[in-house]
Tab-separated table of C-alpha atoms in Angstrom:
chain	number	residue	atom	x	y	z
A	10	UNK	CA	-1.132	-28.032	-12.677
A	11	UNK	CA	-4.510	-29.122	-11.406
A	12	UNK	CA	-6.782	-27.629	-8.774
A	13	UNK	CA	-7.085	-28.797	-5.191
A	14	UNK	CA	-9.810	-31.309	-4.428
A	15	UNK	CA	-10.107	-30.496	-0.717
A	16	UNK	CA	-13.637	-29.404	0.160
A	17	UNK	CA	-15.461	-27.930	3.153
A	18	UNK	CA	-16.704	-31.376	4.129
A	19	UNK	CA	-13.298	-33.055	4.299
A	20	UNK	CA	-10.813	-30.209	4.593
A	21	UNK	CA	-10.170	-30.642	8.317
A	22	UNK	CA	-9.328	-34.314	7.738
A	23	UNK	CA	-6.122	-33.027	6.172
A	24	UNK	CA	-4.328	-34.572	3.194
A	25	UNK	CA	-4.892	-38.239	2.432
A	26	UNK	CA	-2.039	-40.350	1.013
A	27	UNK	CA	-1.936	-41.106	-2.694
A	28	UNK	CA	-0.924	-39.602	-6.036
A	29	UNK	CA	-3.552	-36.851	-5.784
A	30	UNK	CA	-2.660	-35.814	-2.233
A	31	UNK	CA	-1.249	-32.383	-3.081
A	32	UNK	CA	-2.778	-30.909	-6.206
A	33	UNK	CA	-2.334	-27.171	-6.262
A	34	UNK	CA	-3.376	-24.645	-8.856
A	35	UNK	CA	-1.353	-21.837	-10.355
A	36	UNK	CA	-3.355	-20.564	-13.281
A	37	UNK	CA	-6.662	-20.249	-11.481
A	38	UNK	CA	-9.473	-18.656	-13.504
A	39	UNK	CA	-9.365	-15.539	-11.307
A	40	UNK	CA	-5.577	-15.137	-11.492
A	41	UNK	CA	-5.484	-15.785	-15.238
A	42	UNK	CA	-8.300	-13.293	-15.797
A	43	UNK	CA	-6.405	-10.619	-13.893
A	44	UNK	CA	-3.215	-11.331	-15.836
A	45	UNK	CA	-5.054	-10.805	-19.128
A	46	UNK	CA	-6.508	-7.557	-17.829
A	47	UNK	CA	-3.097	-6.456	-16.533
A	48	UNK	CA	-1.443	-7.186	-19.896
A	49	UNK	CA	-4.000	-4.991	-21.655
A	50	UNK	CA	-3.560	-2.191	-19.137
A	51	UNK	CA	0.243	-2.350	-19.381
A	52	UNK	CA	-0.030	-1.855	-23.133
A	53	UNK	CA	-2.553	0.997	-22.854
A	54	UNK	CA	-0.484	3.002	-20.352
A	55	UNK	CA	2.847	2.031	-21.947
A	56	UNK	CA	4.320	0.308	-18.919
A	57	UNK	CA	7.902	-0.863	-19.428
A	58	UNK	CA	7.576	-4.392	-20.949
A	59	UNK	CA	10.262	-5.794	-18.628
A	60	UNK	CA	8.555	-4.382	-15.555
A	61	UNK	CA	5.214	-5.697	-16.765
A	62	UNK	CA	6.724	-9.145	-17.299
A	63	UNK	CA	8.198	-9.179	-13.799
A	64	UNK	CA	4.992	-8.077	-12.122
A	65	UNK	CA	2.915	-10.819	-13.754
A	66	UNK	CA	4.319	-13.528	-11.483
A	67	UNK	CA	5.430	-13.738	-7.838
A	68	UNK	CA	9.049	-13.488	-6.774
A	69	UNK	CA	8.786	-16.502	-4.433
A	70	UNK	CA	6.221	-19.219	-3.777
A	71	UNK	CA	6.470	-21.432	-0.706
A	72	UNK	CA	4.220	-24.494	-0.448
A	73	UNK	CA	4.366	-26.424	2.822
A	74	UNK	CA	2.697	-29.383	4.470
A	75	UNK	CA	1.658	-28.896	8.073
A	76	UNK	CA	1.396	-31.901	10.412
A	77	UNK	CA	-0.748	-31.091	13.439
A	78	UNK	CA	-2.063	-33.074	16.423
A	79	UNK	CA	-5.849	-32.945	16.683
A	80	UNK	CA	-8.012	-33.160	19.805
A	81	UNK	CA	-8.766	-36.835	19.150
A	82	UNK	CA	-5.052	-37.630	19.334
A	83	UNK	CA	-4.638	-38.241	15.624
A	84	UNK	CA	-2.234	-36.348	13.389
A	85	UNK	CA	-3.559	-34.552	10.311
A	86	UNK	CA	-1.535	-32.939	7.536
A	87	UNK	CA	-2.681	-29.615	6.114
A	88	UNK	CA	-1.566	-27.668	3.058
A	89	UNK	CA	-0.161	-24.154	3.463
A	90	UNK	CA	1.211	-21.367	1.267
A	91	UNK	CA	3.230	-18.162	1.504
A	92	UNK	CA	3.563	-16.174	-1.700
A	93	UNK	CA	5.880	-13.157	-1.882
A	94	UNK	CA	5.047	-11.177	-4.988
A	95	UNK	CA	7.517	-8.284	-4.801
A	96	UNK	CA	10.027	-6.705	-2.436
A	97	UNK	CA	11.087	-3.939	-4.814
A	98	UNK	CA	9.723	-1.164	-2.564
A	99	UNK	CA	10.481	-2.801	0.786
A	100	UNK	CA	9.703	-5.879	2.921
A	101	UNK	CA	6.749	-7.967	1.799
A	102	UNK	CA	3.446	-7.452	3.589
A	103	UNK	CA	0.231	-9.415	3.475
A	104	UNK	CA	-2.367	-11.386	5.359
A	105	UNK	CA	-2.771	-15.064	6.142
A	106	UNK	CA	-6.157	-16.633	5.502
A	107	UNK	CA	-7.559	-19.920	6.795
A	108	UNK	CA	-10.330	-21.233	4.561
A	109	UNK	CA	-11.395	-24.481	2.870
A	110	UNK	CA	-11.042	-23.019	-0.627
A	111	UNK	CA	-7.574	-21.482	-0.232
A	112	UNK	CA	-5.443	-22.289	-3.279
A	113	UNK	CA	-2.243	-21.133	-4.904
A	114	UNK	CA	-3.936	-19.160	-7.667
A	115	UNK	CA	-6.003	-17.150	-5.189
A	116	UNK	CA	-3.042	-16.526	-2.884
A	117	UNK	CA	-0.849	-15.454	-5.807
A	118	UNK	CA	-3.452	-12.964	-7.017
A	119	UNK	CA	-3.911	-11.520	-3.534
A	120	UNK	CA	-0.129	-11.105	-3.171
A	121	UNK	CA	-0.012	-9.254	-6.501
A	122	UNK	CA	-2.868	-6.986	-5.437
A	123	UNK	CA	-1.085	-6.283	-2.158
A	124	UNK	CA	1.998	-5.142	-4.094
A	125	UNK	CA	-0.199	-2.746	-6.055
A	126	UNK	CA	-2.015	-1.584	-2.942
A	127	UNK	CA	1.181	-0.712	-1.057
A	128	UNK	CA	2.590	1.117	-4.067
A	129	UNK	CA	-0.644	3.001	-4.664
A	130	UNK	CA	-0.865	4.485	-1.173
A	131	UNK	CA	2.872	5.147	-0.986
A	132	UNK	CA	4.005	2.568	1.570
A	133	UNK	CA	7.618	1.285	1.572
A	134	UNK	CA	6.391	-2.301	1.327
A	135	UNK	CA	5.861	-5.057	-1.226
A	136	UNK	CA	3.068	-7.590	-1.492
A	137	UNK	CA	2.668	-11.053	-0.005
A	138	UNK	CA	-0.125	-13.408	0.993
A	139	UNK	CA	-0.427	-16.686	2.847
A	140	UNK	CA	-2.979	-19.304	3.629
A	141	UNK	CA	-3.788	-22.693	5.077
A	142	UNK	CA	-6.406	-25.022	3.622
A	143	UNK	CA	-8.654	-25.632	6.633
A	144	UNK	CA	-12.000	-24.603	8.080
A	145	UNK	CA	-11.225	-22.625	11.244
A	146	UNK	CA	-14.870	-22.663	12.346
A	147	UNK	CA	-14.721	-26.425	12.824
A	148	UNK	CA	-11.398	-26.463	14.673
A	149	UNK	CA	-10.884	-26.104	18.417
A	150	UNK	CA	-8.639	-23.410	19.872
A	151	UNK	CA	-5.972	-26.020	20.584
A	152	UNK	CA	-6.119	-27.369	17.028
A	153	UNK	CA	-5.892	-23.850	15.560
A	154	UNK	CA	-2.881	-23.139	17.733
A	155	UNK	CA	-1.151	-26.376	16.702
A	156	UNK	CA	-1.717	-25.670	13.001
A	157	UNK	CA	-0.615	-22.033	13.335
A	158	UNK	CA	2.579	-22.756	15.231
A	159	UNK	CA	3.630	-25.526	12.850
A	160	UNK	CA	2.765	-23.398	9.817
A	161	UNK	CA	4.923	-20.615	11.271
A	162	UNK	CA	7.779	-23.052	11.767
A	163	UNK	CA	7.526	-24.205	8.163
A	164	UNK	CA	7.701	-20.662	6.725
A	165	UNK	CA	9.940	-19.144	9.417
A	166	UNK	CA	12.948	-18.732	7.111
A	167	UNK	CA	11.047	-16.458	4.718
A	168	UNK	CA	9.303	-14.161	7.221
A	169	UNK	CA	10.648	-11.465	9.548
A	170	UNK	CA	10.310	-7.728	10.263
A	171	UNK	CA	12.810	-6.882	7.496
A	172	UNK	CA	11.657	-9.594	5.092
A	173	UNK	CA	7.953	-10.427	5.197
A	174	UNK	CA	5.405	-9.284	7.795
A	175	UNK	CA	2.175	-11.355	7.982
A	176	UNK	CA	-1.180	-9.999	9.173
A	177	UNK	CA	-4.719	-11.306	9.772
A	178	UNK	CA	-7.044	-12.083	6.896
A	179	UNK	CA	-10.173	-14.154	6.395
A	180	UNK	CA	-10.370	-16.861	9.064
A	181	UNK	CA	-7.518	-15.482	11.185
A	182	UNK	CA	-7.384	-12.837	13.908
A	183	UNK	CA	-5.239	-11.148	16.559
A	184	UNK	CA	-4.871	-14.402	18.498
A	185	UNK	CA	-3.460	-16.195	15.467
A	186	UNK	CA	-0.986	-13.343	14.996
A	187	UNK	CA	0.035	-13.647	18.667
A	188	UNK	CA	0.829	-17.340	18.157
A	189	UNK	CA	2.883	-16.536	15.053
A	190	UNK	CA	4.783	-13.802	16.887
A	191	UNK	CA	5.469	-16.058	19.855
A	192	UNK	CA	6.665	-18.961	17.697
A	193	UNK	CA	8.958	-16.694	15.694
A	194	UNK	CA	10.247	-14.950	18.825
A	195	UNK	CA	11.074	-18.233	20.538
A	196	UNK	CA	13.188	-19.216	17.535
A	197	UNK	CA	15.026	-15.877	17.690
A	198	UNK	CA	15.585	-16.022	21.436
A	199	UNK	CA	13.943	-12.658	22.103
A	200	UNK	CA	10.621	-10.909	21.528
A	201	UNK	CA	10.088	-9.630	17.963
A	202	UNK	CA	6.784	-7.714	17.939
A	203	UNK	CA	7.346	-6.308	14.428
A	204	UNK	CA	7.243	-9.769	12.779
A	205	UNK	CA	3.447	-9.532	12.430
A	206	UNK	CA	0.768	-6.864	12.541
A	207	UNK	CA	-2.803	-7.143	13.734
A	208	UNK	CA	-1.591	-8.339	17.154
A	209	UNK	CA	-3.368	-7.738	20.475
A	210	UNK	CA	-2.550	-4.377	22.060
A	211	UNK	CA	-0.932	-6.107	25.037
A	212	UNK	CA	1.957	-7.393	22.913
A	213	UNK	CA	2.571	-4.433	20.629
A	214	UNK	CA	-0.526	-4.115	18.505
A	215	UNK	CA	-1.880	-0.745	17.466
A	216	UNK	CA	-5.038	1.130	18.254
A	217	UNK	CA	-7.381	1.284	15.292
A	218	UNK	CA	-6.192	-1.890	13.540
A	219	UNK	CA	-9.449	-3.836	13.949
A	220	UNK	CA	-11.547	-1.136	12.297
A	221	UNK	CA	-8.896	0.061	9.825
A	222	UNK	CA	-9.988	-1.679	6.620
A	223	UNK	CA	-13.671	-0.845	7.009
A	224	UNK	CA	-12.941	2.695	8.129
A	225	UNK	CA	-10.541	3.118	5.208
A	226	UNK	CA	-13.359	2.137	2.832
A	227	UNK	CA	-15.445	4.962	4.315
A	228	UNK	CA	-12.609	7.475	3.969
A	229	UNK	CA	-12.156	6.439	0.326
A	230	UNK	CA	-15.883	6.811	-0.375
A	231	UNK	CA	-15.965	10.190	1.368
A	232	UNK	CA	-12.981	11.492	-0.616
A	233	UNK	CA	-14.256	10.142	-3.953
A	234	UNK	CA	-17.769	11.452	-3.331
A	235	UNK	CA	-16.343	14.896	-2.633
A	236	UNK	CA	-14.449	14.776	-5.938
A	237	UNK	CA	-17.645	13.786	-7.778
A	238	UNK	CA	-19.724	16.375	-5.876
A	239	UNK	CA	-21.874	13.550	-4.509
A	240	UNK	CA	-23.312	14.592	-1.142
A	241	UNK	CA	-23.503	12.035	1.653
A	242	UNK	CA	-26.767	12.673	3.510
A	243	UNK	CA	-29.404	10.874	5.564
A	244	UNK	CA	-31.078	9.949	2.279
A	245	UNK	CA	-27.941	8.189	0.979
A	246	UNK	CA	-28.612	4.444	1.116
A	247	UNK	CA	-25.831	1.921	1.699
A	248	UNK	CA	-25.701	-1.859	1.264
A	249	UNK	CA	-22.789	-3.855	2.671
A	250	UNK	CA	-22.125	-7.427	1.640
A	251	UNK	CA	-20.310	-9.143	4.496
A	252	UNK	CA	-20.615	-8.516	8.228
A	253	UNK	CA	-17.145	-9.437	9.450
A	254	UNK	CA	-14.609	-6.862	10.594
A	255	UNK	CA	-14.489	-5.101	7.237
A	256	UNK	CA	-18.221	-5.125	6.615
A	257	UNK	CA	-19.265	-4.159	10.123
A	258	UNK	CA	-16.868	-1.223	10.429
A	259	UNK	CA	-17.655	-0.072	6.880
A	260	UNK	CA	-21.364	-0.086	7.712
A	261	UNK	CA	-20.766	1.645	11.047
A	262	UNK	CA	-18.502	4.215	9.413
A	263	UNK	CA	-21.026	5.047	6.713
A	264	UNK	CA	-23.706	5.448	9.359
A	265	UNK	CA	-21.415	7.821	11.257
A	266	UNK	CA	-21.049	9.841	8.048
A	267	UNK	CA	-24.820	10.327	8.158
A	268	UNK	CA	-25.850	7.697	5.596
A	269	UNK	CA	-28.615	5.104	5.964
A	270	UNK	CA	-27.501	1.471	5.965
A	271	UNK	CA	-30.365	-0.540	4.445
A	272	UNK	CA	-28.808	-3.974	3.887
A	273	UNK	CA	-26.086	-6.247	5.266
A	274	UNK	CA	-25.242	-9.909	4.750
A	275	UNK	CA	-22.970	-12.716	5.864
A	276	UNK	CA	-21.932	-16.030	4.325
A	277	UNK	CA	-25.400	-17.568	4.617
A	278	UNK	CA	-28.062	-14.873	4.458
A	279	UNK	CA	-28.898	-11.191	4.217
A	280	UNK	CA	-31.254	-8.679	5.803
A	281	UNK	CA	-32.719	-5.638	4.031
A	282	UNK	CA	-34.843	-2.739	5.237
A	283	UNK	CA	-35.228	0.372	3.039
A	284	UNK	CA	-35.971	2.435	6.167
A	285	UNK	CA	-32.616	1.556	7.684
A	286	UNK	CA	-31.132	-1.128	9.916
A	287	UNK	CA	-30.178	-0.991	13.593
A	288	UNK	CA	-26.542	-2.119	13.450
A	289	UNK	CA	-26.259	-2.565	17.226
A	290	UNK	CA	-29.183	-5.001	17.241
A	291	UNK	CA	-27.662	-6.924	14.333
A	292	UNK	CA	-24.211	-7.015	15.950
A	293	UNK	CA	-25.664	-8.373	19.212
A	294	UNK	CA	-27.645	-10.989	17.300
A	295	UNK	CA	-24.590	-12.157	15.347
A	296	UNK	CA	-22.494	-12.291	18.518
A	297	UNK	CA	-25.111	-14.548	20.108
A	298	UNK	CA	-26.086	-16.665	17.084
A	299	UNK	CA	-22.893	-16.435	14.997
A	300	UNK	CA	-24.845	-15.884	11.770
A	301	UNK	CA	-27.421	-13.360	10.487
A	302	UNK	CA	-30.056	-15.959	9.675
A	303	UNK	CA	-33.210	-15.223	11.634
A	304	UNK	CA	-32.157	-11.703	12.639
A	305	UNK	CA	-35.174	-9.405	13.102
A	306	UNK	CA	-35.505	-5.897	11.732
A	307	UNK	CA	-35.816	-6.426	8.012
A	308	UNK	CA	-36.610	-8.687	5.081
A	309	UNK	CA	-34.538	-11.862	4.836
A	310	UNK	CA	-32.969	-12.631	1.477
A	311	UNK	CA	-29.929	-14.262	-0.077
A	312	UNK	CA	-26.532	-12.684	-0.543
A	313	UNK	CA	-27.088	-12.590	-4.298
A	314	UNK	CA	-30.460	-10.889	-3.924
A	315	UNK	CA	-29.025	-8.228	-1.603
A	316	UNK	CA	-26.366	-7.240	-4.154
A	317	UNK	CA	-29.120	-6.511	-6.654
A	318	UNK	CA	-31.183	-4.187	-4.440
A	319	UNK	CA	-31.194	-0.536	-5.455
A	320	UNK	CA	-28.936	1.687	-3.333
A	321	UNK	CA	-26.660	4.692	-3.628
A	322	UNK	CA	-23.519	3.006	-2.315
A	323	UNK	CA	-22.717	-0.705	-2.573
A	324	UNK	CA	-19.815	-2.146	-0.575
A	325	UNK	CA	-18.990	-5.791	-1.387
A	326	UNK	CA	-16.892	-6.674	1.673
A	327	UNK	CA	-17.168	-10.454	1.764
A	328	UNK	CA	-14.970	-12.350	-0.686
A	329	UNK	CA	-13.694	-12.277	-4.244
A	330	UNK	CA	-15.562	-12.679	-7.552
A	331	UNK	CA	-18.985	-11.513	-6.366
A	332	UNK	CA	-19.914	-9.259	-9.297
A	333	UNK	CA	-19.407	-10.503	-12.829
A	334	UNK	CA	-21.195	-11.282	-16.069
A	335	UNK	CA	-23.837	-13.273	-14.167
A	336	UNK	CA	-25.213	-10.263	-12.277
A	337	UNK	CA	-23.594	-6.991	-13.387
A	338	UNK	CA	-26.669	-5.962	-15.389
A	339	UNK	CA	-28.729	-6.098	-12.180
A	340	UNK	CA	-26.366	-4.059	-9.983
A	341	UNK	CA	-28.094	-0.719	-9.245
A	342	UNK	CA	-25.915	1.744	-7.370
A	343	UNK	CA	-24.094	5.026	-7.964
A	344	UNK	CA	-20.877	4.203	-6.098
A	345	UNK	CA	-19.349	0.762	-5.698
A	346	UNK	CA	-16.449	0.455	-3.227
A	347	UNK	CA	-14.698	-2.894	-3.037
A	348	UNK	CA	-14.148	-3.760	0.608
A	349	UNK	CA	-13.066	-7.262	-0.465
A	350	UNK	CA	-10.188	-8.040	-2.799
A	351	UNK	CA	-11.182	-8.814	-6.404
A	352	UNK	CA	-14.886	-8.514	-5.535
A	353	UNK	CA	-15.709	-7.297	-9.071
A	354	UNK	CA	-14.046	-8.771	-12.122
A	355	UNK	CA	-12.462	-6.221	-14.493
A	356	UNK	CA	-14.976	-6.746	-17.313
A	357	UNK	CA	-17.919	-6.177	-14.979
A	358	UNK	CA	-16.165	-3.147	-13.514
A	359	UNK	CA	-15.912	-1.616	-16.988
A	360	UNK	CA	-19.609	-2.284	-17.608
A	361	UNK	CA	-20.467	-0.418	-14.417
A	362	UNK	CA	-18.151	2.484	-15.282
A	363	UNK	CA	-19.764	2.743	-18.725
A	364	UNK	CA	-23.125	3.077	-16.976
A	365	UNK	CA	-21.827	5.976	-14.893
A	366	UNK	CA	-21.158	4.033	-11.679
A	367	UNK	CA	-18.111	5.263	-9.759
A	368	UNK	CA	-16.124	2.100	-8.983
A	369	UNK	CA	-13.538	2.464	-6.207
A	370	UNK	CA	-11.363	-0.630	-6.757
A	371	UNK	CA	-10.062	-2.925	-4.063
A	372	UNK	CA	-6.444	-1.748	-4.108
A	373	UNK	CA	-7.700	1.731	-3.264
A	374	UNK	CA	-10.891	1.164	-1.266
A	375	UNK	CA	-9.576	-1.434	1.178
A	376	UNK	CA	-6.031	-0.113	1.554
A	377	UNK	CA	-6.836	1.064	5.092
A	378	UNK	CA	-5.912	-2.329	6.529
A	379	UNK	CA	-2.381	-2.481	5.154
A	380	UNK	CA	-1.874	1.230	5.864
A	381	UNK	CA	-2.640	0.794	9.561
A	382	UNK	CA	-0.589	-2.403	9.556
A	383	UNK	CA	2.288	-0.268	8.302
A	384	UNK	CA	1.677	2.124	11.207
A	385	UNK	CA	1.797	-0.841	13.596
A	386	UNK	CA	5.018	-2.151	12.054
A	387	UNK	CA	6.653	1.271	12.422
A	388	UNK	CA	5.484	1.546	16.039
A	389	UNK	CA	6.833	-1.926	16.759
A	390	UNK	CA	10.241	-1.144	15.297
A	391	UNK	CA	10.446	2.065	17.319
A	392	UNK	CA	8.698	0.823	20.488
A	393	UNK	CA	6.773	4.083	20.398
A	394	UNK	CA	3.001	3.791	20.200
A	395	UNK	CA	0.336	6.164	18.894
A	396	UNK	CA	-3.129	7.070	20.124
A	397	UNK	CA	-6.157	5.842	18.177
A	398	UNK	CA	-6.924	9.427	17.220
A	399	UNK	CA	-3.513	9.811	15.591
A	400	UNK	CA	-3.818	6.451	13.819
A	401	UNK	CA	-7.182	7.405	12.306
A	402	UNK	CA	-6.017	10.896	11.364
A	403	UNK	CA	-2.982	9.487	9.571
A	404	UNK	CA	-5.162	6.849	7.894
A	405	UNK	CA	-7.577	9.470	6.589
A	406	UNK	CA	-4.688	11.561	5.271
A	407	UNK	CA	-3.199	8.601	3.385
A	408	UNK	CA	-6.562	7.559	1.928
A	409	UNK	CA	-7.418	11.117	0.859
A	410	UNK	CA	-4.047	11.541	-0.839
A	411	UNK	CA	-4.395	8.212	-2.651
A	412	UNK	CA	-7.910	8.987	-3.891
A	413	UNK	CA	-6.728	12.397	-5.108
A	414	UNK	CA	-3.806	10.852	-7.049
A	415	UNK	CA	-6.047	8.253	-8.643
A	416	UNK	CA	-8.794	10.719	-9.524
A	417	UNK	CA	-6.322	13.152	-11.074
A	418	UNK	CA	-4.772	10.360	-13.161
A	419	UNK	CA	-8.233	9.169	-14.176
A	420	UNK	CA	-9.230	12.631	-15.390
A	421	UNK	CA	-5.910	13.481	-17.044
A	422	UNK	CA	-5.576	10.223	-18.990
A	423	UNK	CA	-9.206	9.251	-19.570
A	424	UNK	CA	-8.972	6.103	-17.431
A	425	UNK	CA	-11.548	4.542	-15.155
A	426	UNK	CA	-10.708	4.396	-11.439
A	427	UNK	CA	-9.470	0.790	-11.555
A	428	UNK	CA	-7.127	1.432	-14.471
A	429	UNK	CA	-5.983	4.700	-12.898
A	430	UNK	CA	-5.274	3.015	-9.545
A	431	UNK	CA	-3.117	0.320	-11.117
A	432	UNK	CA	-1.407	2.873	-13.341
A	433	UNK	CA	-0.365	4.980	-10.352
A	434	UNK	CA	0.865	1.859	-8.532
A	435	UNK	CA	2.733	0.378	-11.505
A	436	UNK	CA	4.509	3.622	-12.319
A	437	UNK	CA	5.828	3.875	-8.757
A	438	UNK	CA	7.127	0.308	-8.944
A	439	UNK	CA	8.534	0.979	-12.415
A	440	UNK	CA	10.510	3.937	-11.065
A	441	UNK	CA	11.981	1.695	-8.373
A	442	UNK	CA	12.942	-0.988	-10.916
A	443	UNK	CA	14.678	1.581	-13.100
A	444	UNK	CA	16.695	2.942	-10.191
A	445	UNK	CA	17.591	-0.421	-8.614
A	446	UNK	CA	18.225	-2.243	-11.890
A	447	UNK	CA	18.371	-5.969	-12.609
A	448	UNK	CA	20.956	-8.265	-10.995
A	449	UNK	CA	22.948	-9.987	-12.380
């Protein structure tokens, strides 16, 4: 199959009629690259060939078209996806992203990584991912609501609290989850708060969900640094790529651990100051101006340039495929923690490991989001809600345990942290496959 041709400039015009209207990709370069890496890992750690074969591809792929009424009165048709990779360990779980470059290959990879992430940290969940090809920044609130509600209607038969539980991702937020919950609940005839996570507190959300992914990155770094006898002090410098929810709370969390945040970036620009940045000033500036460009307090540079500045801890928390052959030789850090999924390609990750960099891979570093989503799902099913203190304590416990399991596997079997993380995850799934069997 071919790749989509929708771009940022025309994506909100929807799909135009013609033979090339819906051209989706399956074997995207990123997904294919991960499959090759996964095949090699499966052979090295002697994963059951049948389990390996099953994990290479999703269990279910749903592709939908979404007609929506725009503010100018015209109807547009958007392309949407929901990919369910595995339900071997429990209901599927995964975010929904709205972005111009959403495609089937990307969504399929993210669903696979979510399966691994849930298995790694010991959650009774499988992996899923969804997306709509649109640019949410150029859509009104009414248009976003129309697209979201129709998208929910199109995938409503494959989601549910016992089947597949969506959550926010890039380009979506608590309000989008509220619309999904409401649309699903109306179809059921009663309120179903556990159908999504990442909801507002007023309708069954959980304390700590907004900061969970970024805070989980910090807990993972703290636990891994302790294992490596790497002290986090006021002299420890941190650079964070991305200043959304993940990036901001990761930066804030590292500052609260006593480290010095010297660089942050967003989609268009970056700011760097070796003496340290004032995160409150930056947050206020971004709230007022939307983007970092022009923010005082440091040297302006590009995203790419920021990644290459020397630091102790580098947290790529923006989007996938940021560190690869094109720049890995210029990455200068001691610890790299992937706040974003697939931020570093496997070959580049190995190069960094060979240089002595401790790489905390995405399925471990950013598992805080899905872990707290699991807490929210449990609270919703029970209608019994936790304090933020309890949520964060439980999150830290889960992250510490996961880092310990991965580190022990890494040391015992001579694997890097990425290979060890996937090995721990795959073996848990393999155990479930062996017990449940294959039907028919």
